[in-house]
Amino acid sequence: MKRTWLLGAVAAAIAAGVACEGGIHLEGGNAYPCRFADPPETRDLACYRDPEGIGSWVCGVDDLCRPFKRDEIFFGEYDPRVDPPPLPKLDFSRAARLYPLLPTQPIAAILPHFEGDGPPTALELVYAGSRSLQRVDFVAHTLGPGAPVPEAVAQPAGGFSFQSGEEALDGHAWLDGDGGTIFVEGTFDPGTGPETVSAPVSGLTGAVELEPFAPAKNQLGPGLEQLALVLRAPDGAASPAREAGELVLRPSGVAFAPFELPALADGGTPNVRDVRSTLWAKRRAPLVLADEGLYLRCTSRAFPGPADAGIFSGCEGSGPETWLPIAPTWNTGRPVSLGVSADRGVWSVLTRSKGLDGADHWILHSLRVNETPTGLEVTPAFDSCEPCRRGRAELVTPSSRGGVHADVLCAFDAEQGARQTVVRVVGALSGGACEVDETPASLDPTSVAVASAPVNGLVVVGGTHGQIWLGDTLGDAQPRFLDRAPTAVTRLGGRLMALTDRYVAVEFPGYGMVPAIQPPQERPSAVVENGEGLFVLPSADVVQVTPKDADGGTDSEAEVTFGVRLAGPSGGSASGPFLAYRIPESPGTDAQLVATANDSLYFDEHFKTPAETAPDPMNALVSVLTPEPNFPIRSLAVNDNPEGTDLAQGYLVTSRNLFDFRLDESHRWSVKQIQLPAGEPVEVAMQTPTRVYGRVMYRDGTVFTLPSGFLLAPPLNTPSGSARVLDFEHVYGRPFAITAEGLFVAEPGDQTLPEDSPERYVLWTWKPVELPADAGPFVPGTLHSLREPRDVSFDNETLYLFDEQGGVLRVVDIAVPKPKPQ
């Protein structure tokens, strides 16, 4: 069927202590009691010591003497019969930031880009403090080249793009920080090639803000166009009032023509706060928000008076352009922001006023707009109300889809937790409170920098780190590129695929990580490690995803086929969280699947690639083990090549406990809790892809070897003190850890245990990873490693850092020798 969306092994069984009849065998080891909590230098003294060191016993984590197993990796000489190869040297100088391709500065303006007479085909993004403009295509997942901003513009106040006519005036315009000069990149004068020119703007004083307003194609002559834009002087500017008007390009220069709003009773002009584009009589018309009310430009001579409700006004006939006043729905307070729905059928206004308690209050007013044969009808959508309560309202995006509602960005000061949220207002309650839908927004409210008027029917939201979201409103806006750290990463069709808590993003090389599976569609809940294109759905079905755009295009359609389903205790689908690992086939052995669902372990000894076009509830896989009932399994490590007669081996971590599981040749399962020092084990991994030993990593950075339980690395301490590790990854013998302060790797250190200790291995230490400057600033996130075939002798194990802002960093590549065929 089609859908559009788009663990090494446990050590060999430890040799039992020498059974002795009639006494103790002095030539062999015995399971004497010992104290693992004693220092490593002395804790093994109670155990048997082989003079040659090979058969020595050591104190195990269960406080009994056990045969010593060399399950650490070290530099220097080694015995290839029992030891792994030395660790390869790491080279972080080649670390590179893969995505985003866009700058990471806050987005300051979002502009529509036109090609020809049709609707906008792309977005152009202006970045604060940047001298570049990036174009994002609406249709394909592509990015165009950046257009340089003139060096004279240290920080552009704004910008716009103008559509091309027959003479191809395709370019960009920028306004400098003083509002006195316009810079145009492109063909400005007929007959000339692309160039950057500057011209003074007449009729405009003081600093301005610039917002594109419905760039309408009004030919003024061969190769010339009028650019309808809005310029607003911010508070504190030299202009006595915030003006709105149009910017016009002519051969003689650039001029600013203020809108001729109706004069006030005292002879003054309205103080403009915001402007948005609307449709009226099948043409675009500006809607101007001023302190005194709303004004709509229309072509009419007659103005019916306001109705009894106080907010009905009409505009009839044709004639000179005039301004239609819409009576305000607020009695007190200063309007601060205006929002217009994508279909322009709902207008929302935010006002700010002082309450009786002396605090500022932000009030939301929402209007429903209908065009009638006799004019324009404007009525309240619901009563005015306070959406953010003790917070401040910073942005509103209304919608009529699925009923009238308005999404409001609320910000709270430090005493309220210094946070931002998006609330969806669907009505008003008594007492002035808003009726709110508690569904969380798709985007991260703390990253919102700016939102545009609807472009191609979508509100475009720009983030503080270059993120982009598109949607009907703030709450519906979905990311255009990866905007958060994923929970799992795999490869699909040779491309990176990242699973997040809200969507799945697929790599389009040269473009970025693009979300392809989003709600309400069913997205995978887990990746099947070591199984390209294999996932577990929320329904507990294991599926194969095959992309249809094998030619490198950007079509996100994919074919999904179904396989085995993980069954719950009652026979229905198992519940998550899910983890899964595919063991590849080997001579004489089929591929196998080891999976977990909630607190149970599953095993498919003859795993077949999913091939059914629909889920089959009868193709069910039942659990084989429940190590700790009611405590979900949080990490899983599986051995590809079990030693001895065991058919399957591995480790798993539950809440605060570590378990060893195995399947013997009699097809009997066993699970044993491994006793380790107190703490929080969070992740298990195999030592290397071809080794039988494991690692367990603690929240504080402590790393123990498995199954021996030797201390490999101590707690991780950063310059500011003990660290809380956010995520671990184990890459060919080396643990990596990420904290809020940086990325760290555990390496063999200078401290070595005494030579007479049977545990003759080097103690490791945590070291910060020094990344090159062009890799960009460090941002916390999650770590993921992927193995990729390089040639017949080596694999390529790559470590990636996916940060919380949507960035993708390739940290290091390691050439991993492949095991020789048996």
XYZ file of N, CA and C in Angstrom, residues 8-229:
666
model
N 28.384 -7.503 18.338
C 28.841 -7.684 19.643
C 27.908 -8.477 20.533
N 28.317 -9.016 21.616
C 27.563 -9.979 22.415
C 28.000 -9.971 23.837
N 27.187 -10.614 24.662
C 27.602 -10.847 26.041
C 28.762 -11.823 26.012
N 29.632 -11.721 27.000
C 30.800 -12.610 27.020
C 30.360 -14.062 27.067
N 31.234 -14.929 26.661
C 30.943 -16.365 26.727
C 30.666 -16.736 28.170
N 29.928 -17.827 28.358
C 29.582 -18.223 29.710
C 30.837 -18.333 30.555
N 30.796 -17.667 31.717
C 31.969 -17.643 32.576
C 32.229 -19.048 33.124
N 33.459 -19.432 33.007
C 33.805 -20.780 33.475
C 33.489 -20.911 34.954
N 32.866 -21.982 35.295
C 32.505 -22.192 36.688
C 33.754 -22.434 37.525
N 33.641 -22.165 38.820
C 34.762 -22.445 39.704
C 35.070 -23.944 39.702
N 36.320 -24.268 39.938
C 36.721 -25.679 39.875
C 35.994 -26.443 40.971
N 35.239 -27.424 40.547
C 34.560 -28.241 41.545
C 35.589 -29.059 42.305
N 35.494 -29.080 43.621
C 36.517 -29.773 44.381
C 35.889 -30.718 45.388
N 36.409 -31.911 45.350
C 35.979 -32.894 46.315
C 37.106 -33.134 47.299
N 36.800 -32.939 48.545
C 37.762 -33.226 49.588
C 38.790 -32.153 49.782
N 38.524 -30.930 49.293
C 39.466 -29.857 49.543
C 39.474 -28.857 48.417
N 40.414 -27.909 48.538
C 40.505 -26.814 47.579
C 41.649 -27.081 46.627
N 41.431 -26.822 45.332
C 42.490 -26.927 44.342
C 43.264 -25.626 44.317
N 44.489 -25.664 44.760
C 45.273 -24.443 44.825
C 45.684 -23.968 43.452
N 45.650 -24.850 42.425
C 46.081 -24.429 41.086
C 44.972 -23.741 40.299
N 43.802 -23.660 40.798
C 42.687 -23.064 40.057
C 41.973 -22.036 40.887
N 41.025 -21.366 40.242
C 40.263 -20.343 40.918
C 39.040 -20.893 41.614
N 38.497 -20.141 42.562
C 37.289 -20.499 43.269
C 36.461 -19.243 43.498
N 35.163 -19.439 43.607
C 34.260 -18.301 43.775
C 34.234 -17.853 45.232
N 35.407 -17.380 45.705
C 35.483 -16.872 47.071
C 34.685 -15.585 47.203
N 34.204 -15.289 48.426
C 33.583 -13.973 48.647
C 34.651 -12.873 48.577
N 34.231 -11.700 48.114
C 35.104 -10.526 48.041
C 34.232 -9.281 48.114
N 34.886 -8.113 48.114
C 34.143 -6.851 48.178
C 34.471 -6.008 46.947
N 33.507 -5.949 46.024
C 33.726 -5.184 44.810
C 33.842 -3.691 45.114
N 33.246 -3.257 46.249
C 33.295 -1.838 46.590
C 34.678 -1.406 47.058
N 35.595 -2.351 47.339
C 36.949 -1.981 47.746
C 37.706 -1.365 46.570
N 38.778 -0.638 46.822
C 39.567 -0.059 45.729
C 40.062 -1.130 44.781
N 40.169 -0.832 43.483
C 40.638 -1.836 42.514
C 41.997 -2.411 42.855
N 42.830 -1.623 43.567
C 44.175 -2.102 43.878
C 44.165 -3.258 44.866
N 43.102 -3.401 45.679
C 43.104 -4.409 46.744
C 41.937 -5.387 46.671
N 40.905 -5.089 45.916
C 39.697 -5.905 45.988
C 39.894 -7.314 45.418
N 40.938 -7.516 44.583
C 41.142 -8.833 43.972
C 42.065 -9.728 44.796
N 42.597 -9.230 45.959
C 43.589 -9.992 46.722
C 43.018 -11.285 47.280
N 41.706 -11.320 47.505
C 41.087 -12.531 48.058
C 40.880 -13.606 47.001
N 41.116 -13.260 45.749
C 40.839 -14.185 44.645
C 42.118 -14.871 44.158
N 41.958 -15.934 43.390
C 43.084 -16.696 42.875
C 43.871 -15.878 41.871
N 45.225 -15.965 41.964
C 46.087 -15.275 41.020
C 46.943 -16.277 40.270
N 46.823 -16.275 38.982
C 47.662 -17.095 38.134
C 49.001 -16.386 37.991
N 50.109 -17.043 38.282
C 51.414 -16.368 38.158
C 51.626 -15.756 36.786
N 51.046 -16.349 35.732
C 51.208 -15.792 34.391
C 50.116 -14.782 34.059
N 49.134 -14.604 34.924
C 48.096 -13.607 34.733
C 46.949 -14.032 33.851
N 47.155 -15.087 33.026
C 46.121 -15.452 32.057
C 44.909 -16.077 32.735
N 45.130 -16.879 33.776
C 44.013 -17.556 34.426
C 43.603 -16.939 35.741
N 44.004 -15.696 35.988
C 43.669 -15.041 37.254
C 42.170 -14.825 37.392
N 41.761 -14.786 38.658
C 40.368 -14.462 38.987
C 40.329 -13.087 39.623
N 39.186 -12.417 39.473
C 39.023 -11.070 40.032
C 37.688 -10.986 40.747
N 37.555 -9.931 41.547
C 36.316 -9.714 42.287
C 35.235 -9.190 41.345
N 34.132 -9.902 41.241
C 33.052 -9.491 40.359
C 32.071 -8.553 41.039
N 31.179 -8.002 40.238
C 30.216 -7.050 40.777
C 29.241 -7.704 41.738
N 29.147 -9.052 41.734
C 28.261 -9.751 42.664
C 28.979 -10.154 43.940
N 30.200 -9.557 44.170
C 30.987 -9.819 45.380
C 31.447 -11.271 45.484
N 31.658 -11.912 44.329
C 32.238 -13.244 44.258
C 33.382 -13.219 43.256
N 34.429 -14.007 43.506
C 35.547 -14.072 42.578
C 35.117 -14.744 41.285
N 35.540 -14.124 40.149
C 35.183 -14.623 38.821
C 36.421 -14.645 37.937
N 36.444 -15.517 36.908
C 37.581 -15.501 35.981
C 37.669 -14.139 35.288
N 38.868 -13.643 35.136
C 39.073 -12.323 34.530
C 38.901 -12.400 33.015
N 38.144 -11.462 32.447
C 37.957 -11.334 31.009
C 38.441 -9.955 30.593
N 39.302 -9.948 29.579
C 39.791 -8.648 29.103
C 38.725 -8.052 28.179
N 37.825 -7.244 28.746
C 36.758 -6.663 27.942
C 36.882 -5.154 27.834
N 38.124 -4.666 27.925
C 38.357 -3.250 27.633
C 39.171 -3.154 26.355
N 39.157 -2.001 25.739
C 39.975 -1.756 24.554
C 41.110 -0.832 24.954
N 42.281 -1.035 24.389
C 43.427 -0.272 24.833
C 44.355 -0.024 23.658
N 45.257 0.953 23.821
C 46.295 1.208 22.836
C 47.481 0.274 23.097
N 48.331 0.140 22.088
C 49.573 -0.577 22.294
C 49.504 -2.014 21.808
N 50.423 -2.829 22.320
C 50.496 -4.211 21.887
C 49.283 -4.990 22.380
N 48.886 -5.968 21.564
C 47.727 -6.757 21.960
C 47.856 -8.151 21.361
N 47.191 -9.093 21.971
C 47.164 -10.472 21.495
C 45.919 -10.636 20.628
N 46.058 -10.772 19.303
C 44.880 -10.831 18.436
C 43.995 -12.032 18.709
N 44.524 -13.025 19.469
C 43.677 -14.174 19.768
C 42.623 -13.851 20.816
N 42.893 -12.908 21.683
C 41.971 -12.597 22.776
C 41.631 -11.118 22.867
N 42.414 -10.263 22.232
C 42.207 -8.821 22.366
C 41.673 -8.219 21.073
N 40.938 -7.116 21.184
C 40.501 -6.402 19.981
C 41.643 -5.586 19.416
N 41.518 -5.096 18.171
C 42.555 -4.209 17.625
C 42.647 -2.930 18.446
N 43.783 -2.230 18.373
C 43.895 -0.959 19.085
C 42.861 0.038 18.572
N 42.534 0.995 19.405
C 41.592 2.038 19.005
C 42.157 2.872 17.882
N 41.384 3.162 16.864
C 41.865 4.064 15.817
C 41.938 5.489 16.344
N 42.865 6.252 15.805
C 42.963 7.657 16.176
C 41.744 8.412 15.664
N 41.305 9.397 16.440
C 40.160 10.211 16.046
C 40.627 11.522 15.451
N 39.986 11.939 14.380
C 40.320 13.196 13.723
C 39.047 14.038 13.639
N 38.955 15.032 14.543
C 37.778 15.902 14.554
C 37.947 17.123 13.652
N 39.083 17.256 13.008
C 39.300 18.427 12.173
C 38.407 18.424 10.942
N 37.877 17.264 10.578
C 37.012 17.178 9.421
C 35.538 17.268 9.783
N 35.258 17.563 11.053
C 33.857 17.729 11.448
C 33.232 18.859 10.642
N 32.007 18.684 10.242
C 31.351 19.675 9.383
C 29.877 19.752 9.704
N 29.335 20.956 9.596
C 27.895 21.155 9.752
C 27.224 20.887 8.408
N 26.367 19.897 8.393
C 25.679 19.537 7.161
C 24.447 20.390 6.925
N 23.658 20.608 7.947
C 22.444 21.398 7.863
C 22.296 22.165 9.169
N 21.608 23.331 9.171
C 20.888 23.869 8.025
C 21.808 24.558 7.023
N 21.358 24.599 5.784
C 22.076 25.362 4.788
C 21.795 26.847 4.945
N 20.711 27.157 5.647
C 20.376 28.550 5.903
C 21.211 29.074 7.059
N 21.395 30.399 7.148
C 22.091 30.956 8.315
C 21.319 30.656 9.600
N 22.016 30.753 10.704
C 21.397 30.440 11.984
C 21.001 31.676 12.774
N 21.096 32.870 12.167
C 20.644 34.076 12.847
C 19.112 34.143 12.849
N 18.543 34.979 13.725
C 17.077 35.127 13.714
C 16.586 35.655 12.374
N 15.450 35.157 11.953
C 14.825 35.662 10.733
C 14.142 36.989 11.057
N 14.492 38.036 10.312
C 13.944 39.370 10.568
C 12.761 39.691 9.675
N 12.688 39.113 8.488
C 11.581 39.390 7.582
C 11.377 38.195 6.659
N 10.132 37.974 6.271
C 9.765 36.894 5.358
C 9.040 37.525 4.185
N 9.549 37.313 2.980
C 9.068 38.020 1.810
C 8.620 37.048 0.733
N 7.528 37.332 0.033
C 7.132 36.475 -1.087
C 7.982 36.767 -2.310
N 8.283 35.734 -3.057
C 9.042 35.896 -4.293
C 8.156 35.506 -5.467
N 8.138 36.343 -6.491
C 7.295 36.129 -7.649
C 8.139 35.869 -8.877
N 7.628 35.022 -9.723
C 8.205 34.814 -11.052
C 7.041 34.805 -12.036
N 6.919 35.858 -12.791
C 5.788 35.998 -13.692
C 4.574 36.543 -12.969
N 3.396 36.302 -13.558
C 2.169 36.904 -13.046
C 1.433 36.012 -12.056
N 1.910 34.821 -11.785
C 1.211 33.902 -10.907
C 1.431 34.216 -9.442
N 0.975 33.309 -8.574
C 1.165 33.508 -7.134
C 2.626 33.366 -6.759
N 2.986 33.732 -5.547
C 4.375 33.578 -5.111
C 4.833 32.132 -5.234
N 6.036 31.958 -5.712
C 6.590 30.618 -5.889
C 7.625 30.276 -4.835
N 8.055 31.236 -4.075
C 9.119 30.991 -3.102
C 9.030 32.019 -1.988
N 9.777 31.775 -0.950
C 9.939 32.713 0.162
C 11.356 33.233 0.142
N 11.508 34.492 0.497
C 12.841 35.051 0.662
C 12.968 35.509 2.110
N 14.025 35.075 2.745
C 14.208 35.255 4.179
C 15.337 36.236 4.434
N 15.050 37.238 5.237
C 16.045 38.223 5.636
C 16.473 37.886 7.056
N 17.780 37.813 7.277
C 18.308 37.425 8.579
C 18.891 38.629 9.300
N 18.564 38.760 10.569
C 19.073 39.869 11.365
C 20.586 39.778 11.451
N 21.252 40.911 11.188
C 22.693 40.954 11.281
C 23.405 40.240 10.171
N 22.689 39.809 9.139
C 23.310 39.060 8.058
C 23.290 39.876 6.786
N 24.287 39.665 5.931
C 24.315 40.322 4.633
C 23.914 39.347 3.536
N 22.997 38.479 3.821
C 22.549 37.552 2.804
C 21.050 37.360 2.892
N 20.483 36.983 1.778
C 19.072 36.685 1.684
C 18.953 35.299 1.070
N 18.150 34.438 1.685
C 18.001 33.077 1.196
C 16.605 32.880 0.628
N 16.537 32.101 -0.425
C 15.251 31.805 -1.054
C 14.882 30.355 -0.764
N 13.648 30.132 -0.342
C 13.130 28.800 -0.075
C 11.956 28.562 -1.009
N 12.071 27.542 -1.837
C 11.036 27.245 -2.808
C 9.813 26.677 -2.095
N 8.629 27.125 -2.521
C 7.398 26.620 -1.935
C 7.122 25.181 -2.354
N 7.367 24.889 -3.609
C 6.917 23.633 -4.168
C 7.907 22.512 -3.896
N 9.121 22.677 -4.379
C 10.151 21.658 -4.174
C 10.935 21.978 -2.916
N 11.616 20.972 -2.393
C 12.407 21.150 -1.185
C 13.788 21.678 -1.566
N 13.828 22.857 -2.131
C 15.090 23.377 -2.629
C 15.401 24.729 -2.035
N 16.661 25.045 -2.078
C 17.139 26.352 -1.640
C 17.909 26.976 -2.781
N 17.603 28.215 -3.074
C 18.337 28.918 -4.104
C 19.557 29.592 -3.524
N 20.373 30.172 -4.390
C 21.569 30.866 -3.902
C 21.214 32.116 -3.125
N 22.084 32.502 -2.221
C 21.885 33.725 -1.460
C 22.208 34.950 -2.306
N 21.477 36.009 -2.089
C 21.747 37.263 -2.782
C 22.415 38.208 -1.800
N 23.587 38.737 -2.116
C 24.303 39.564 -1.142
C 23.622 40.892 -0.895
N 23.684 41.314 0.328
C 23.210 42.646 0.707
C 24.386 43.605 0.599
N 24.186 44.809 0.074
C 25.302 45.747 -0.041
C 26.018 45.950 1.282
N 27.329 46.115 1.205
C 28.129 46.280 2.403
C 27.697 47.490 3.214
N 27.108 48.489 2.557
C 26.680 49.696 3.270
C 25.562 49.400 4.249
N 24.889 48.277 4.090
C 23.772 47.943 4.960
C 24.270 46.994 6.045
N 24.649 47.564 7.175
C 25.183 46.738 8.261
C 24.095 45.829 8.817
N 22.913 46.363 8.960
C 21.775 45.575 9.402
C 20.539 46.086 8.687
N 20.058 45.373 7.689
C 18.917 45.865 6.939
C 17.701 46.038 7.827
N 16.974 47.143 7.606
C 15.733 47.359 8.337
C 14.610 46.526 7.748
N 14.764 46.115 6.516
C 13.728 45.306 5.898
C 14.071 45.027 4.467
N 13.204 44.357 3.774
C 13.459 44.053 2.385
C 12.199 43.594 1.699
N 12.226 43.556 0.393
C 11.095 43.028 -0.341
C 11.598 42.478 -1.661
N 10.806 41.641 -2.278
C 11.124 41.152 -3.609
C 10.018 41.588 -4.539
N 10.360 41.867 -5.790
C 9.334 42.290 -6.732
C 9.286 41.331 -7.899
N 8.087 41.076 -8.366
C 7.919 40.089 -9.416
C 8.430 40.629 -10.741
N 8.757 39.709 -11.626
C 9.300 40.097 -12.913
C 8.188 40.360 -13.909
N 8.396 41.358 -14.756
C 7.499 41.624 -15.867
C 8.171 41.211 -17.154
N 7.724 41.754 -18.237
C 8.320 41.411 -19.518
C 9.791 41.796 -19.580
N 10.155 42.834 -18.835
C 11.546 43.278 -18.843
C 12.324 42.700 -17.661
N 11.730 41.731 -16.933
C 12.424 40.966 -15.887
C 13.024 41.837 -14.808
N 12.165 42.501 -14.053
C 12.633 43.242 -12.880
C 12.687 42.287 -11.681
N 13.393 41.209 -11.833
C 13.461 40.215 -10.753
C 14.615 40.567 -9.841
N 14.331 40.935 -8.606
C 15.411 41.337 -7.717
C 14.932 41.504 -6.298
N 15.720 42.199 -5.525
C 15.434 42.410 -4.110
C 15.707 43.865 -3.778
N 14.957 44.398 -2.862
C 15.180 45.770 -2.422
C 15.361 45.776 -0.917
N 16.245 46.657 -0.457
C 16.553 46.742 0.965
C 16.483 48.190 1.395
N 16.013 48.400 2.584
C 15.957 49.737 3.165
C 16.996 49.812 4.263
N 17.770 50.872 4.287
C 18.820 50.950 5.303
C 18.245 51.299 6.662
N 19.074 51.244 7.672
C 18.600 51.431 9.029
C 18.058 52.806 9.320
N 18.405 53.823 8.538
C 17.906 55.182 8.775
C 16.678 55.506 7.955
N 16.252 54.602 7.100
C 15.052 54.844 6.328
C 15.232 55.868 5.230
N 16.465 56.178 4.865
C 16.656 57.218 3.867
C 17.151 56.719 2.539
N 17.563 55.446 2.442
C 18.109 54.949 1.200
C 17.534 53.578 0.898
N 17.202 53.357 -0.381
C 16.738 52.054 -0.817
C 17.826 51.425 -1.674
N 18.166 50.170 -1.374
C 19.138 49.428 -2.168
C 18.378 48.390 -2.984
N 18.665 48.317 -4.261
C 17.985 47.372 -5.137
C 19.010 46.450 -5.766
N 18.810 45.152 -5.608
C 19.667 44.146 -6.217
C 18.894 43.523 -7.372
N 19.415 43.644 -8.601
C 18.713 43.102 -9.749
C 18.689 44.096 -10.887
N 17.821 43.857 -11.856
C 17.708 44.755 -12.996
C 16.807 45.914 -12.609
N 17.407 47.042 -12.280
C 16.645 48.193 -11.801
C 16.255 49.102 -12.944
N 17.115 49.258 -13.954
C 16.869 50.169 -15.066
C 16.733 49.331 -16.337
N 15.728 49.595 -17.182
C 15.565 48.781 -18.386
C 16.829 48.758 -19.222
N 17.150 47.579 -19.710
C 18.294 47.432 -20.587
C 19.588 47.140 -19.886
N 19.658 47.258 -18.588
C 20.902 46.992 -17.870
C 20.879 45.581 -17.312
N 22.037 45.082 -16.996
C 22.127 43.769 -16.394
C 21.921 43.850 -14.896
N 21.970 42.722 -14.200
C 21.820 42.741 -12.743
C 22.874 43.626 -12.091
N 22.454 44.448 -11.199
C 23.371 45.347 -10.520
C 22.771 45.757 -9.189
N 23.590 46.339 -8.352
C 23.135 46.891 -7.082
C 23.185 48.400 -7.191
N 22.066 49.046 -6.972
C 21.996 50.506 -7.027
C 21.381 51.000 -5.732
N 21.589 52.249 -5.441
C 20.979 52.856 -4.272
C 20.368 54.181 -4.670
N 19.306 54.552 -4.012
C 18.628 55.806 -4.306
C 17.994 56.323 -3.035
N 17.972 57.659 -2.852
C 17.318 58.205 -1.663
C 15.808 58.042 -1.754
N 15.198 57.825 -0.603
C 13.744 57.710 -0.535
C 13.182 59.056 -0.118
N 12.414 59.665 -0.986
C 11.823 60.959 -0.672
C 10.532 60.775 0.103
N 10.217 61.764 0.955
C 8.974 61.758 1.702
C 8.974 60.866 2.905
N 10.131 60.447 3.363
C 10.192 59.539 4.502
C 11.313 59.979 5.420
N 11.006 60.110 6.701
C 12.017 60.496 7.675
C 12.006 59.513 8.838
N 13.140 59.431 9.517
C 13.238 58.581 10.693
C 13.408 57.116 10.343
N 13.757 56.331 11.355
C 13.916 54.897 11.162
C 12.573 54.266 10.829
N 12.602 53.198 10.046
C 11.357 52.570 9.628
C 11.454 51.059 9.767
N 10.314 50.445 9.788
C 10.202 49.010 9.608
C 9.519 48.795 8.264
N 9.804 47.693 7.617
C 9.267 47.466 6.289
C 8.580 46.119 6.231
N 7.436 46.098 5.597
C 6.701 44.849 5.443
C 6.146 44.787 4.035
N 6.294 43.667 3.349
C 5.738 43.595 2.002
C 4.220 43.626 2.050
N 3.641 44.325 1.126
C 2.190 44.360 1.058
C 1.749 44.071 -0.364
N 1.262 42.872 -0.612
C 0.622 42.506 -1.868
C 1.303 43.111 -3.073
N 2.504 42.707 -3.414
C 3.158 43.302 -4.583
C 2.302 43.110 -5.827
N 1.610 44.161 -6.222
C 0.720 44.102 -7.375
C 1.447 44.617 -8.601
N 1.229 43.989 -9.734
C 1.932 44.377 -10.946
C 1.213 45.570 -11.584
N 1.754 46.738 -11.381
C 1.210 47.956 -11.977
C 2.292 48.562 -12.849
N 2.212 48.300 -14.138
C 3.260 48.770 -15.034
C 3.201 50.290 -15.147
N 4.304 50.944 -14.889
C 4.415 52.387 -15.040
C 5.105 52.746 -16.344
N 5.553 51.775 -17.062
C 6.269 51.987 -18.301
C 7.042 50.732 -18.604
N 7.753 50.714 -19.746
C 8.507 49.511 -20.110
C 9.500 49.114 -19.023
N 9.299 47.897 -18.470
C 10.254 47.374 -17.506
C 10.159 47.965 -16.125
N 9.103 48.707 -15.812
C 8.980 49.322 -14.498
C 7.744 48.792 -13.796
N 7.810 48.740 -12.488
C 6.676 48.286 -11.707
C 6.525 49.149 -10.471
N 5.304 49.236 -10.008
C 5.052 49.863 -8.713
C 5.085 48.774 -7.649
N 5.734 49.051 -6.579
C 5.844 48.088 -5.496
C 5.000 48.564 -4.332
N 3.924 47.866 -4.053
C 3.057 48.262 -2.956
C 3.604 47.687 -1.661
N 4.099 48.558 -0.805
C 4.715 48.138 0.450
C 4.230 49.013 1.588
